[in-house]
């Protein structure tokens, strides 16, 4: 799923290892034909030497052990980075996703272009019809209503405030004196509400999303935490994979 922000989190960590890998993208639900046989469900899944890592946090840890400078050596900072990563996985990712979907489900062409980016030719062919079926399922699965979307945006604002406070107290990074798994996770999971141009999968461009969404994205981009996420993309997201 080219638009998945959890997949982006894993892809970013893998890119930082400098090791080559093959990304196998599929439309929503088609992805299960690949994740289920290796014991997963959601994306991302990393398969290395026959072993499947089915959670983005495990993939980040794998990448950190394989050359990506993502976990501080100082034990206290290391556990702060890991705790923040887990907190953002729980408290930010689901809310940026719900709000962005609530805006984009009303723009099928924009959403379809993203979900179908670099999927196999047959899936690409059926994508518009497939997404007619999948869009209501997304709405149900993520319990998307105008009220829940508004609450999720409030939650995003709250997390952005907490992140900004932490950055103001520290050395400019979330866990110590340099970019870590915590900053990567924040930037990747904030991507549905910031639409960074260096996103490694496929997200819409700011000018292609509905005007109300554009206004919120601009507001969040201009906030201290939003600027931090965009700095992480500018300074640490070198490789542009995909789209
Ligand atoms: N805890 C998982 C969450 C991943 C996740 O929520 N992935 C979503 C896409 S953003 C997904 O695959 N949803 C469809 C499904 O669960 O089948 C992780 O960190 O890897």
mmCIF file of C-alpha atoms in Angstrom, residues 6 16 26-27 33 43 54 56 58 101-102 126 138-139 147 154 162 183 187 193 197 214 224 233:
data_model
loop_
_atom_site.group_PDB
_atom_site.id
_atom_site.type_symbol
_atom_site.label_atom_id
_atom_site.label_comp_id
_atom_site.label_asym_id
_atom_site.label_seq_id
_atom_site.Cartn_x
_atom_site.Cartn_y
_atom_site.Cartn_z
ATOM 1 C CA UNK A 6 3.509 2.771 8.687
ATOM 2 C CA UNK A 16 18.955 4.396 5.958
ATOM 3 C CA UNK A 26 -0.450 -3.929 -3.557
ATOM 4 C CA UNK A 27 -3.903 -2.402 -3.447
ATOM 5 C CA UNK A 33 -2.507 -12.214 -0.140
ATOM 6 C CA UNK A 43 1.658 -3.618 6.121
ATOM 7 C CA UNK A 54 5.286 -8.001 10.822
ATOM 8 C CA UNK A 56 6.985 -1.509 11.786
ATOM 9 C CA UNK A 58 10.452 -4.570 14.633
ATOM 10 C CA UNK A 101 -8.921 9.375 4.936
ATOM 11 C CA UNK A 102 -11.974 11.362 6.012
ATOM 12 C CA UNK A 126 -8.944 -2.906 -11.628
ATOM 13 C CA UNK A 138 -12.158 1.828 4.914
ATOM 14 C CA UNK A 139 -14.811 4.125 6.381
ATOM 15 C CA UNK A 147 -17.239 13.623 14.486
ATOM 16 C CA UNK A 154 -7.745 17.387 17.883
ATOM 17 C CA UNK A 162 3.604 17.506 23.222
ATOM 18 C CA UNK A 183 12.029 11.556 14.994
ATOM 19 C CA UNK A 187 7.792 12.452 10.676
ATOM 20 C CA UNK A 193 -1.374 15.514 7.585
ATOM 21 C CA UNK A 197 7.159 15.955 -1.010
ATOM 22 C CA UNK A 214 -5.078 22.148 2.279
ATOM 23 C CA UNK A 224 6.834 23.882 15.466
ATOM 24 C CA UNK A 233 12.405 14.757 5.700
#
